[in-house]
Short mmCIF file of C-alpha atoms and ligand atoms in Angstrom, two decimals:
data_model
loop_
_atom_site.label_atom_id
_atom_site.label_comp_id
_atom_site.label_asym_id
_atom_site.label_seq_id
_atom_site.Cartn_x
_atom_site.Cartn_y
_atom_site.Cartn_z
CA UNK J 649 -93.41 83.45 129.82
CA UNK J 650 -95.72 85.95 131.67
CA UNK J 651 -94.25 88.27 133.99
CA UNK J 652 -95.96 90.82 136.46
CA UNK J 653 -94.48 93.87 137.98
CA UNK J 654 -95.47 94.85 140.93
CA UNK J 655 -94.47 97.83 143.41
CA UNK J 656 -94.54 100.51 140.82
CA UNK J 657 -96.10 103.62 139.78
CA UNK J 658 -96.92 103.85 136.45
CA UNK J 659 -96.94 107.51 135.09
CA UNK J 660 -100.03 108.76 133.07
CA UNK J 661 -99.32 110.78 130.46
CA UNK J 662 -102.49 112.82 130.08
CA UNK J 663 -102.23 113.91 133.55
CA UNK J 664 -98.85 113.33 134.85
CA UNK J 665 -100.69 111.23 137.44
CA UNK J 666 -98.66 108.30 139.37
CA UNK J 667 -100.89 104.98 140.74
CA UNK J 668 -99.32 102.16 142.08
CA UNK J 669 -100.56 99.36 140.01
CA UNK J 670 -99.39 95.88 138.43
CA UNK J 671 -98.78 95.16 135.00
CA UNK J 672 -98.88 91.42 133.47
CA UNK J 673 -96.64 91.33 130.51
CA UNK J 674 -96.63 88.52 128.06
CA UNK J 675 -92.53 87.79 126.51
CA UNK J 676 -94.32 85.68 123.42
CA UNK J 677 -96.47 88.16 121.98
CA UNK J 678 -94.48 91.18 123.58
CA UNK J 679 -97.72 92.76 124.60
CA UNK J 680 -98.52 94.03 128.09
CA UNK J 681 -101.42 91.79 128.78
CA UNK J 682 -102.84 93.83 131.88
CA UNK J 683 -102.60 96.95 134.10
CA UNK J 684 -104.27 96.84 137.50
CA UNK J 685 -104.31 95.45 141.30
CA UNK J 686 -104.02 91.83 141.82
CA UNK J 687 -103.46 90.09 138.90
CA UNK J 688 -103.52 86.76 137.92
CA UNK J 689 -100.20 84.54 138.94
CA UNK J 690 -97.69 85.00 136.81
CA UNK J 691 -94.40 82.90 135.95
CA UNK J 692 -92.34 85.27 137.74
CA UNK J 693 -92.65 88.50 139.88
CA UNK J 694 -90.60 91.29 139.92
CA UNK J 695 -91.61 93.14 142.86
CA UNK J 696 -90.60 97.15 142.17
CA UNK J 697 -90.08 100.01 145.24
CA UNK J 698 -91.78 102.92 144.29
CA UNK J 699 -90.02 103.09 141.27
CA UNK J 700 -91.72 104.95 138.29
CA UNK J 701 -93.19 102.61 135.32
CA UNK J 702 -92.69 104.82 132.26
CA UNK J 703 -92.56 103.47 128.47
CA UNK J 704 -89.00 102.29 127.25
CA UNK J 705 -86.95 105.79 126.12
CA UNK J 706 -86.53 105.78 122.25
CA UNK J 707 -82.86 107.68 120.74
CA UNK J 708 -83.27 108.54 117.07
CA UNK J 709 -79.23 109.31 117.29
CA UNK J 710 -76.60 106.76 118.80
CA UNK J 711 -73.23 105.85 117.33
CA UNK J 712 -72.78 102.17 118.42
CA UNK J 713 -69.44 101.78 115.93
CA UNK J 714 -69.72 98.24 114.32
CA UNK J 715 -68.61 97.17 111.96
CA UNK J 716 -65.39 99.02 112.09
CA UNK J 717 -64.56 100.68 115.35
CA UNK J 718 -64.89 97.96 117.99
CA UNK J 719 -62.54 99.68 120.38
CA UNK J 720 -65.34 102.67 120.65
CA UNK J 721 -68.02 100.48 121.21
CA UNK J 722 -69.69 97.40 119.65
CA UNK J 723 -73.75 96.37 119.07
CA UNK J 724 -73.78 94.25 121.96
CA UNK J 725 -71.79 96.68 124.54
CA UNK J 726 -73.74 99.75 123.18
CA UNK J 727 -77.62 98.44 123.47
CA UNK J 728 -76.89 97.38 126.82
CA UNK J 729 -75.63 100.41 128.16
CA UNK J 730 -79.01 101.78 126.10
CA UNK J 731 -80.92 99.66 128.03
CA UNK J 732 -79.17 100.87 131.41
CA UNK J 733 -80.50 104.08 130.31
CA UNK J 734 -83.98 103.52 130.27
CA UNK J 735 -84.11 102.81 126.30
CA UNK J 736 -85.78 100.11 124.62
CA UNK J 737 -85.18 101.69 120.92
CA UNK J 738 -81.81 103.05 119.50
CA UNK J 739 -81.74 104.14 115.61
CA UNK J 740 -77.97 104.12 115.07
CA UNK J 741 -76.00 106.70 112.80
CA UNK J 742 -73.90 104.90 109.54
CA UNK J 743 -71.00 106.57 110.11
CA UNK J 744 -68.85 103.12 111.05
CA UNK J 745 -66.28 101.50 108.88
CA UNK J 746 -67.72 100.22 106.22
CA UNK J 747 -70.15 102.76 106.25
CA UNK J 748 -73.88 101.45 106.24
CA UNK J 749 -74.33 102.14 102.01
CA UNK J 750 -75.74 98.84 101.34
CA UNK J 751 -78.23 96.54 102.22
CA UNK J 752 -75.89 93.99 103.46
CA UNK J 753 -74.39 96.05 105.78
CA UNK J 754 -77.66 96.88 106.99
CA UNK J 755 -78.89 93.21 107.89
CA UNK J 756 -75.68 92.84 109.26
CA UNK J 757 -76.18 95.53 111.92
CA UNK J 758 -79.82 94.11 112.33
CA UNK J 759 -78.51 90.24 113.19
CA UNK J 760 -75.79 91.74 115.91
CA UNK J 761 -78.50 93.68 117.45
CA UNK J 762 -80.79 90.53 117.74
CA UNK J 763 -77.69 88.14 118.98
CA UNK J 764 -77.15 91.26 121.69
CA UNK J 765 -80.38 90.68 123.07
CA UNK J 766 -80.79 94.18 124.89
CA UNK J 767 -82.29 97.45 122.89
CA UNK J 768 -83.89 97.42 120.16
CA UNK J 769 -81.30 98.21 117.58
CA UNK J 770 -83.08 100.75 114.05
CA UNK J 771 -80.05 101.37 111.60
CA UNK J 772 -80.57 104.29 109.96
CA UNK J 773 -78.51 104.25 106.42
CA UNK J 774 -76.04 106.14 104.25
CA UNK J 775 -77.58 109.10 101.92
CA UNK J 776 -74.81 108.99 99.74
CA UNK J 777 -72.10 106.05 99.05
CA UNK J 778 -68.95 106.14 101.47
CA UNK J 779 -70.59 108.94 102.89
CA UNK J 780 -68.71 110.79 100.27
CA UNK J 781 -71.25 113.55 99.55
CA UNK J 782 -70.64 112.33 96.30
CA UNK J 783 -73.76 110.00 94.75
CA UNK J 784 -76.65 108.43 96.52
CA UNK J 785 -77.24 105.28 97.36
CA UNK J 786 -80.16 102.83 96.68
CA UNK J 787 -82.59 104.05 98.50
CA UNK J 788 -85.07 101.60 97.89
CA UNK J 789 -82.76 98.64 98.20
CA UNK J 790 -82.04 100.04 102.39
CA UNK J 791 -85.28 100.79 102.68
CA UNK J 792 -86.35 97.35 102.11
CA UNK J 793 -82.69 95.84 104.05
CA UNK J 794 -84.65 97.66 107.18
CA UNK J 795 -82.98 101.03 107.28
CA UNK J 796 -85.61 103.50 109.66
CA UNK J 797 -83.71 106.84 107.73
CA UNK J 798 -80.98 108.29 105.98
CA UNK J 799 -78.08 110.30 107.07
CA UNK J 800 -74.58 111.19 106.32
CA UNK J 801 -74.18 112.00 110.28
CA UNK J 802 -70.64 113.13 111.47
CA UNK J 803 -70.84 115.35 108.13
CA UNK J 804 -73.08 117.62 106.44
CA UNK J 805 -74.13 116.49 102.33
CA UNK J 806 -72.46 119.28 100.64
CA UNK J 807 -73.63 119.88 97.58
CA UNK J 808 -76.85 121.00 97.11
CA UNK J 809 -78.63 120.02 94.05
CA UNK J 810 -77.46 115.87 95.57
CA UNK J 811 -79.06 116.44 98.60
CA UNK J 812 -82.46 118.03 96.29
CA UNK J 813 -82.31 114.55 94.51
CA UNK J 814 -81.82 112.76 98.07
CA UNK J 815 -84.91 114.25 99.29
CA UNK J 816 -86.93 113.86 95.56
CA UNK J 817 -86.24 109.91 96.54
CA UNK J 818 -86.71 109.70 99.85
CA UNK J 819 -90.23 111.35 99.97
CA UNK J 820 -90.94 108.69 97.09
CA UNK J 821 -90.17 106.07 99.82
CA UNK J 822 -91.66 108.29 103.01
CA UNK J 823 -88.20 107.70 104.38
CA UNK J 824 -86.96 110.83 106.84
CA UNK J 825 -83.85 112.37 105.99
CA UNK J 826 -82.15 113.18 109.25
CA UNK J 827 -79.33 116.03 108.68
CA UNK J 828 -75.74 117.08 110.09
CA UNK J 829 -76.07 120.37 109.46
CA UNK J 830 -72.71 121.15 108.67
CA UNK J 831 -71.30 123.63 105.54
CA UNK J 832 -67.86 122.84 105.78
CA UNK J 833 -66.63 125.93 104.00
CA UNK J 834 -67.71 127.95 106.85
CA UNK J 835 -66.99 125.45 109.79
CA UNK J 836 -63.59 125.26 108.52
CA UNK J 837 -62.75 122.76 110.94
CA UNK J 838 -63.23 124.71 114.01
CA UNK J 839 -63.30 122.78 117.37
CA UNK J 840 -65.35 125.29 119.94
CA UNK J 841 -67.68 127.75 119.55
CA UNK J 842 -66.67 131.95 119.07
CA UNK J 843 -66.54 132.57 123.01
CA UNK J 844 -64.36 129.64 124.42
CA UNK J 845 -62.47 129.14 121.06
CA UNK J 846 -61.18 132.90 121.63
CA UNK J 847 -60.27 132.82 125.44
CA UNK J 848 -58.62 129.38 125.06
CA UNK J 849 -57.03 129.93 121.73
CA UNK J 850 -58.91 126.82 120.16
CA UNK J 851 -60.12 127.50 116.08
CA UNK J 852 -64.02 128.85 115.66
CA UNK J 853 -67.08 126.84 114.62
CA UNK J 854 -69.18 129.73 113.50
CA UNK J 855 -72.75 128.38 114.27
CA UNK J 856 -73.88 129.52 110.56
CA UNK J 857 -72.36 126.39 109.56
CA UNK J 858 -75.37 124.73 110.78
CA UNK J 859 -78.05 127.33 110.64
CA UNK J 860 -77.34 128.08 107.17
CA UNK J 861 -77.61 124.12 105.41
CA UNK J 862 -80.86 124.03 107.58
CA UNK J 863 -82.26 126.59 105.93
CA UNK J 864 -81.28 125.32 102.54
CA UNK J 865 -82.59 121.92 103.53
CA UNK J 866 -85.88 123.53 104.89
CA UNK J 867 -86.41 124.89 101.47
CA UNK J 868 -85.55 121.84 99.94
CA UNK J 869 -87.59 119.63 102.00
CA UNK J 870 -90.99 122.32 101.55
CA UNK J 871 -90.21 121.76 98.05
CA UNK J 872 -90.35 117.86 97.68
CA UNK J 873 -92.77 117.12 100.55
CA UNK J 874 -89.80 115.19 102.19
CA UNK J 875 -89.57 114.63 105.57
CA UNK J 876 -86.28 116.32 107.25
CA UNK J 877 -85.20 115.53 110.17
CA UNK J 878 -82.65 117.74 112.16
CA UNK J 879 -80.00 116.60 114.30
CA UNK J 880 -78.27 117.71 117.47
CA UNK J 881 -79.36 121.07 116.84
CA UNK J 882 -77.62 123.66 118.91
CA UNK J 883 -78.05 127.72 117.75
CA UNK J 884 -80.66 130.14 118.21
CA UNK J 885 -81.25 130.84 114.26
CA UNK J 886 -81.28 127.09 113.77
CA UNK J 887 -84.57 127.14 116.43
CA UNK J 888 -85.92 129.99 114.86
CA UNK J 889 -85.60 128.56 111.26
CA UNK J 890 -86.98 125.21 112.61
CA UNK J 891 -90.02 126.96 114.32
CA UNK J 892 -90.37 128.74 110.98
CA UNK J 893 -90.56 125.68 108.80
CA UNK J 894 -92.84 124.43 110.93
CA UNK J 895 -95.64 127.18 110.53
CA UNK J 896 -95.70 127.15 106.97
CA UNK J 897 -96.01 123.71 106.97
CA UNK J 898 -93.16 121.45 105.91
CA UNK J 899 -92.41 118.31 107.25
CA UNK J 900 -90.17 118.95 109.63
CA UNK J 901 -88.53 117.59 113.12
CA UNK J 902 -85.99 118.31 115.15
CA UNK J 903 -83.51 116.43 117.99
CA UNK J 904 -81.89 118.23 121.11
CA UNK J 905 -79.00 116.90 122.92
CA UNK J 906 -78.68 116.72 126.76
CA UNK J 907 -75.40 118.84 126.45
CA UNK J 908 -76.45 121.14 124.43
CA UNK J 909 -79.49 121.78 127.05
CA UNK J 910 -77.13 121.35 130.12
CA UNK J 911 -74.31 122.61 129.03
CA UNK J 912 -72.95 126.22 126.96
CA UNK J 913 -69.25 126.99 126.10
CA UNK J 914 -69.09 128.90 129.55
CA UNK J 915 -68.81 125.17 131.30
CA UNK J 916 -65.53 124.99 129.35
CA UNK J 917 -62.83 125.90 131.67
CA UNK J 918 -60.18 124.27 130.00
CA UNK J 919 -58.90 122.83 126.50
CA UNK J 920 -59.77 119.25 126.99
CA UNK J 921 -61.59 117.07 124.37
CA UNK J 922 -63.86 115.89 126.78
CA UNK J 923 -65.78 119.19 125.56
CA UNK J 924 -65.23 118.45 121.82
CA UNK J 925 -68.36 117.48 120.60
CA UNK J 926 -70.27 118.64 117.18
CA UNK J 927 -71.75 120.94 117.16
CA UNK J 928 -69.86 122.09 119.89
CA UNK J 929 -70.97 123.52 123.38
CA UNK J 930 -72.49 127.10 121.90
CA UNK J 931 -73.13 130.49 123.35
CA UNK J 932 -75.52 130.93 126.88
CA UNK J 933 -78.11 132.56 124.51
CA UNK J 934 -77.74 129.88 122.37
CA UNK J 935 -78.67 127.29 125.11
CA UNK J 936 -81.75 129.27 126.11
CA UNK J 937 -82.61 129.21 122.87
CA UNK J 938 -82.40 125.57 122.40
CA UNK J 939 -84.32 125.24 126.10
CA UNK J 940 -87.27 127.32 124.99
CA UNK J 941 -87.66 125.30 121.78
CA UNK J 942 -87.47 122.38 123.46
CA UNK J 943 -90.29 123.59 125.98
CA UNK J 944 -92.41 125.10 123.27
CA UNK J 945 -92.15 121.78 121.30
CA UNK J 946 -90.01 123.61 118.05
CA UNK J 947 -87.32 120.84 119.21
CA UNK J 948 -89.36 117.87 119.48
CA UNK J 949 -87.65 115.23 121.04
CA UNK J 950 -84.39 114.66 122.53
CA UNK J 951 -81.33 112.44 121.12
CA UNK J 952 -78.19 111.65 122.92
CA UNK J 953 -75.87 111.43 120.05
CA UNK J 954 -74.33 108.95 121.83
CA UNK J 955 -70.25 109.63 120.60
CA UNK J 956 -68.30 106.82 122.48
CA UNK J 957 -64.82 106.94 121.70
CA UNK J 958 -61.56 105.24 123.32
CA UNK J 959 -59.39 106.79 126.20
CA UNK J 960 -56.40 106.65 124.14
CA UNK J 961 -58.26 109.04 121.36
CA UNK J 962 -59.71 111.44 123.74
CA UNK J 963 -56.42 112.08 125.62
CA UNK J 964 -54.73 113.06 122.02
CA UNK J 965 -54.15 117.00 121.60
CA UNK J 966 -57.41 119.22 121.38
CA UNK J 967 -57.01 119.27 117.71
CA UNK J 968 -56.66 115.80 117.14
CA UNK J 969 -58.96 114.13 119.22
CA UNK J 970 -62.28 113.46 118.05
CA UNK J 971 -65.59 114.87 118.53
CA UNK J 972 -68.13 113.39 120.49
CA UNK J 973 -69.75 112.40 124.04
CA UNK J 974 -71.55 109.44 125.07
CA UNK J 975 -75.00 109.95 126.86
CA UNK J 976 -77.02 106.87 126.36
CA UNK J 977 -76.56 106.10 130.28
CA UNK J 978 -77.29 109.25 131.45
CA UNK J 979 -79.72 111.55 129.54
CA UNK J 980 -83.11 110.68 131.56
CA UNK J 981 -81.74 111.41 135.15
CA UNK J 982 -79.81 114.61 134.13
CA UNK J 983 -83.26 115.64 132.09
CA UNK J 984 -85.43 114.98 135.48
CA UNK J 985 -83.17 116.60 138.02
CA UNK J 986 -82.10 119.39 136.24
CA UNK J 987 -85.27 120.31 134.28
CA UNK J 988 -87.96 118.25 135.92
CA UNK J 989 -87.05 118.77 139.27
CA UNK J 990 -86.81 122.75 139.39
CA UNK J 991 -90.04 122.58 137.82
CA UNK J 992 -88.68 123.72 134.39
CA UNK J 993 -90.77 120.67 132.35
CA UNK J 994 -93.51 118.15 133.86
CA UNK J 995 -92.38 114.41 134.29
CA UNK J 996 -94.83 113.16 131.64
CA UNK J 997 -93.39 116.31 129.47
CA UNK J 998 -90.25 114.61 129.26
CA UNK J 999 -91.44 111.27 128.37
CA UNK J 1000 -93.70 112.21 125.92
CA UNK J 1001 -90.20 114.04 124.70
CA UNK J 1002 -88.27 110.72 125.25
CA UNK J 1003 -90.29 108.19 124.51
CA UNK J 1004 -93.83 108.86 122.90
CA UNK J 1005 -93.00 111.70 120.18
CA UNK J 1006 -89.63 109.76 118.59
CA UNK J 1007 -91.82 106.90 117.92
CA UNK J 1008 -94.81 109.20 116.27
CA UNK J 1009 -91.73 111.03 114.37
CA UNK J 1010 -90.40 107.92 112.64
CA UNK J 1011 -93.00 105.76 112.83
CA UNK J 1012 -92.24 103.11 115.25
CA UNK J 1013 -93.67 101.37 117.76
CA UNK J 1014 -93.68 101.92 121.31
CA UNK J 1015 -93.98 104.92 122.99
CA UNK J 1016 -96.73 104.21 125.21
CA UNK J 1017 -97.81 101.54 127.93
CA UNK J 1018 -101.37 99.86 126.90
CA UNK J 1019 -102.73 96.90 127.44
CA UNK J 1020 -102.39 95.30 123.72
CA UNK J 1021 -98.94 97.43 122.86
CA UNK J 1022 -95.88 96.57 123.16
CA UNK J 1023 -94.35 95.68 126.36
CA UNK J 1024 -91.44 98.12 126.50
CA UNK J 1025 -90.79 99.43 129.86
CA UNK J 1026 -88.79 100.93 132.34
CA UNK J 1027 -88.62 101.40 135.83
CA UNK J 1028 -86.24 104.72 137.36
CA UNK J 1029 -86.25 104.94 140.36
CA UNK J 1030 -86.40 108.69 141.49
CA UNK J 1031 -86.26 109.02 144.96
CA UNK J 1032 -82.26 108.02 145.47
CA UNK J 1033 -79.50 110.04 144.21
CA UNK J 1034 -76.04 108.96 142.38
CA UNK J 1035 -72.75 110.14 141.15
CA UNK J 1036 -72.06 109.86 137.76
CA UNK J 1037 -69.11 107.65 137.21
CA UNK J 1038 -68.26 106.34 133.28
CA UNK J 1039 -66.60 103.82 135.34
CA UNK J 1040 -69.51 102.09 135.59
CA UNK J 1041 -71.25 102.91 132.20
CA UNK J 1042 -71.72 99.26 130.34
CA UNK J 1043 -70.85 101.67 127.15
CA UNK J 1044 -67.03 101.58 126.26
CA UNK J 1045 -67.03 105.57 126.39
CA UNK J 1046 -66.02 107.45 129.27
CA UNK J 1047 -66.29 110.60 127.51
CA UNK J 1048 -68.70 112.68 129.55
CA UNK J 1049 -68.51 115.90 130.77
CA UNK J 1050 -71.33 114.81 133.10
CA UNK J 1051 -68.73 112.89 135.59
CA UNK J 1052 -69.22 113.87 139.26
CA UNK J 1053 -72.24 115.15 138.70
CA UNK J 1054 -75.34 113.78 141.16
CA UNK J 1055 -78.71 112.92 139.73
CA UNK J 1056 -82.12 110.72 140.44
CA UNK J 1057 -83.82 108.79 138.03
CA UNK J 1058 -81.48 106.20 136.78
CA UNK J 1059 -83.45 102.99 135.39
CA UNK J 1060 -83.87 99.48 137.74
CA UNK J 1061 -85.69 97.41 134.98
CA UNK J 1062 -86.09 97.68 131.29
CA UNK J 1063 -88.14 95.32 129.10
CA UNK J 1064 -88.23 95.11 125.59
CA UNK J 1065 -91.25 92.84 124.24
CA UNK J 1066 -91.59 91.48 127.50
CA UNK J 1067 -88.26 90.53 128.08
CA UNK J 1068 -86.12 91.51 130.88
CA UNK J 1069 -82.93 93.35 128.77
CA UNK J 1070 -81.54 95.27 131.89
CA UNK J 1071 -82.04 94.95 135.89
CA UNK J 1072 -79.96 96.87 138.78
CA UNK J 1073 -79.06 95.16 142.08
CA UNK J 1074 -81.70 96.67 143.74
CA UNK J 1075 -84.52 94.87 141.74
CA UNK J 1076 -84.66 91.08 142.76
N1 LIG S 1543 -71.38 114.35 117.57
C1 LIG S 1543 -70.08 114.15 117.52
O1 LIG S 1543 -69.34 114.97 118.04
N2 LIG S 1543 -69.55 113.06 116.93
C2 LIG S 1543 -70.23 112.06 116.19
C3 LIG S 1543 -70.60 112.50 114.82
C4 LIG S 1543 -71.79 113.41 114.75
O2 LIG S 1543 -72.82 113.17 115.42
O3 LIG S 1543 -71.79 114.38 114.00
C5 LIG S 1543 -69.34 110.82 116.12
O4 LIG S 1543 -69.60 109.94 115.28
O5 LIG S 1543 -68.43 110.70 116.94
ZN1 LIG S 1544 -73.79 114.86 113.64
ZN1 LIG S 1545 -74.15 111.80 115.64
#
């Protein structure tokens, strides 16, 4: 079926320029077909308000739970709160239960994405089996099961000479090794950062425990030619490292989470696990830090590490609740109206950030509206302000720190291919 939008602006990305133009899109081939004023009839219409026409959003970093942890979230109910959020491409962490360490496990993922008809659904797969930090697993074998990457997300590989082998065989299969930076023996288990862990009497995360296994993985990627990728990263020295790496030439990129640029350990005004996240919420230096790499392009794109995780688990004691915020629903319109609106980054900045430079990192497809690419789109409309309320997220998490707060530029429309995967009540 062919479909034409009209009413909207689509943004150019060269110039940051917004024209109010049509687009034809075609739901067989998944191409946008055309881009211009009246256009041929279509099978249907779907007639926009002003609303911005930007390519879909891709997350290199979601946790959507299956198989294993249904209550958190599932496939279906976690790529369609992606597509509420703009996103027409999720990679999703192996961290469920079964972990994704074989190739079954990754189809299996792939067929409850497809039967969820919403986001695209990328699993990325285990580096080493169980996520034990113990051996690898067969590469090759994921690889070819339709695995994007490797991680052992949640935790950091431990040992050092494994994770030299892990990137030996993953440059052999140009396969990017994305990294929890994590050494355990100086995390120790610590919940917040030095500053609120002291003045609410909560243990320490020192933030070496991630600077210092991205330096060691910096090393070890110049060393095979792999490609690392960092997660969620959150300190100054793990910026300055990263910015380091990247002007003597090693394949590296990097991920930035909304909280971690919204948010430092001075928004924690209480012990409540709705701020446990890992890394946690660092220093205000730290946060600049982060913000100026992002800007200056050291932090390439940003990821939501989308964390959803039950009521129940979340209202447990500081110490036992888990770690982790969802984000999927709200990362674009807390990006524009806290960084876009006072002017800190240009609209097309952020897209290129969102959208364009995640698919040139991994190699997908996407990132751009042409005629001839693929039709992944959304519309947000940025002109009407809401309240953030999880009670409306179609994720199963709640667990945002972001509640209450207002914002513009929540999604109308998303296609993927072509294919209408999310619509508000606004667009008929
Ligand atoms: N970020 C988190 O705080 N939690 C993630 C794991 C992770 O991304 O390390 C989770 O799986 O819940
Ligand atoms: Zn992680
Ligand atoms: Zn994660």
């Amino acid at each position: 079926m062919k479909r034409k939008i009209t009413g909207g602006r689509l943004l150019n990305l060269t110039d940051g320029s917004l024209t109010k133009t049509e687009i034809l899109v075609d739901d067989v081939s998944g191409v946008v077909l055309a881009i211009g004023d009246d256009l041929p009839v279509a099978d249907e219409v779907i007639s926009l308000q002003g609303e911005v026409l930007l390519p879909g959003f891709i997350d290199l970093h979601v946790h959507l739970r299956e198989p294993g942890f249904e209550h958190k979230e599932t496939i279906q109910s976690g790529a369609r709160a992606a597509a509420a959020g703009g996103f027409t491409k999720v990679a999703c962490m192996p961290n469920t239960n079964p972990p994704l360490d074989t190739p079954e496990l990754v189809r299996y993922v792939r067929k409850k994405a497809i039967d969820a008809g919403a986001a695209g659904v990328l699993p990325i797969a285990c580096i080493t089996k169980n996520e034990a930090g113990e051996s690898l697993t067969d590469f090759a074998a994921l690889k070819a099961a339709g695995a994007i990457a490797l991680s052992d997300d949640g935790k950091g590989v431990q040992d050092g000479g494994l994770m030299r082998e892990a990137f030996v065989q993953a440059q052999k299969l140009s396969l990017p090794i994305s990294i929890h930076a994590e050494d355990e023996s100086i995390a120790r288990d610590g919940v917040f950062n030095e500053g609120a862990a002291l003045r609410l009497g909560v243990s320490i995360q020192h933030g070496e425990s991630e600077s210092a296994m991205i330096a060691r993985d910096i090393l070890l990627a110049e060393q095979t030619g792999a490609h690392l990728h960092v997660c969620h990263v959150s300190v100054e020295p793990a910026v300055a490292l990263i910015r380091w790496a990247k002007q003597r030439g090693v394949h590296v990129t990097a991920e930035v989470t909304p909280h971690h640029l919204l948010l430092s350990e001075a928004s924690i005004d209480r012990a409540d696990p709705v701020y446990k996240v890992n890394p946690p919420l660092r220093s205000e230096t730290d946060r600049q830090a982060c913000l100026a790499g992002f800007l200056d392009g050291t932090l390439d794109v940003v990821a939501t590490d989308h964390a959803p995780h039950s009521a129940e688990e979340k209202a447990r004691p500081l110490s036992a609740a888990p770690f982790g915020m969802v984000g999927i629903e709200t990362v674009f319109p807390l990006l524009y109206t806290h960084l876009v609106e006072p002017g800190l980054m240009s609209l097309q900045e952020l897209v290129l950030r969102m959208s364009t430079k995640p698919a040139l990192a991994f190699g997908l497809s996407g990132g751009v509206i042409r005629v001839g690419g693929p039709a992944d789109i959304t519309a947000v409309d940025v002109d009407t302000t809401h309240t953030i309320d999880p009670t409306k997220f179609l994720s199963k998490g709640t667990n945002t720190p972001f509640a209450g707060w207002q914002a513009r530029g929540f999604s109308n429309l998303t296609l993927l291919q072509g294919k209408v995967i999310y619509q508000s009540r606004e667009v008929k």
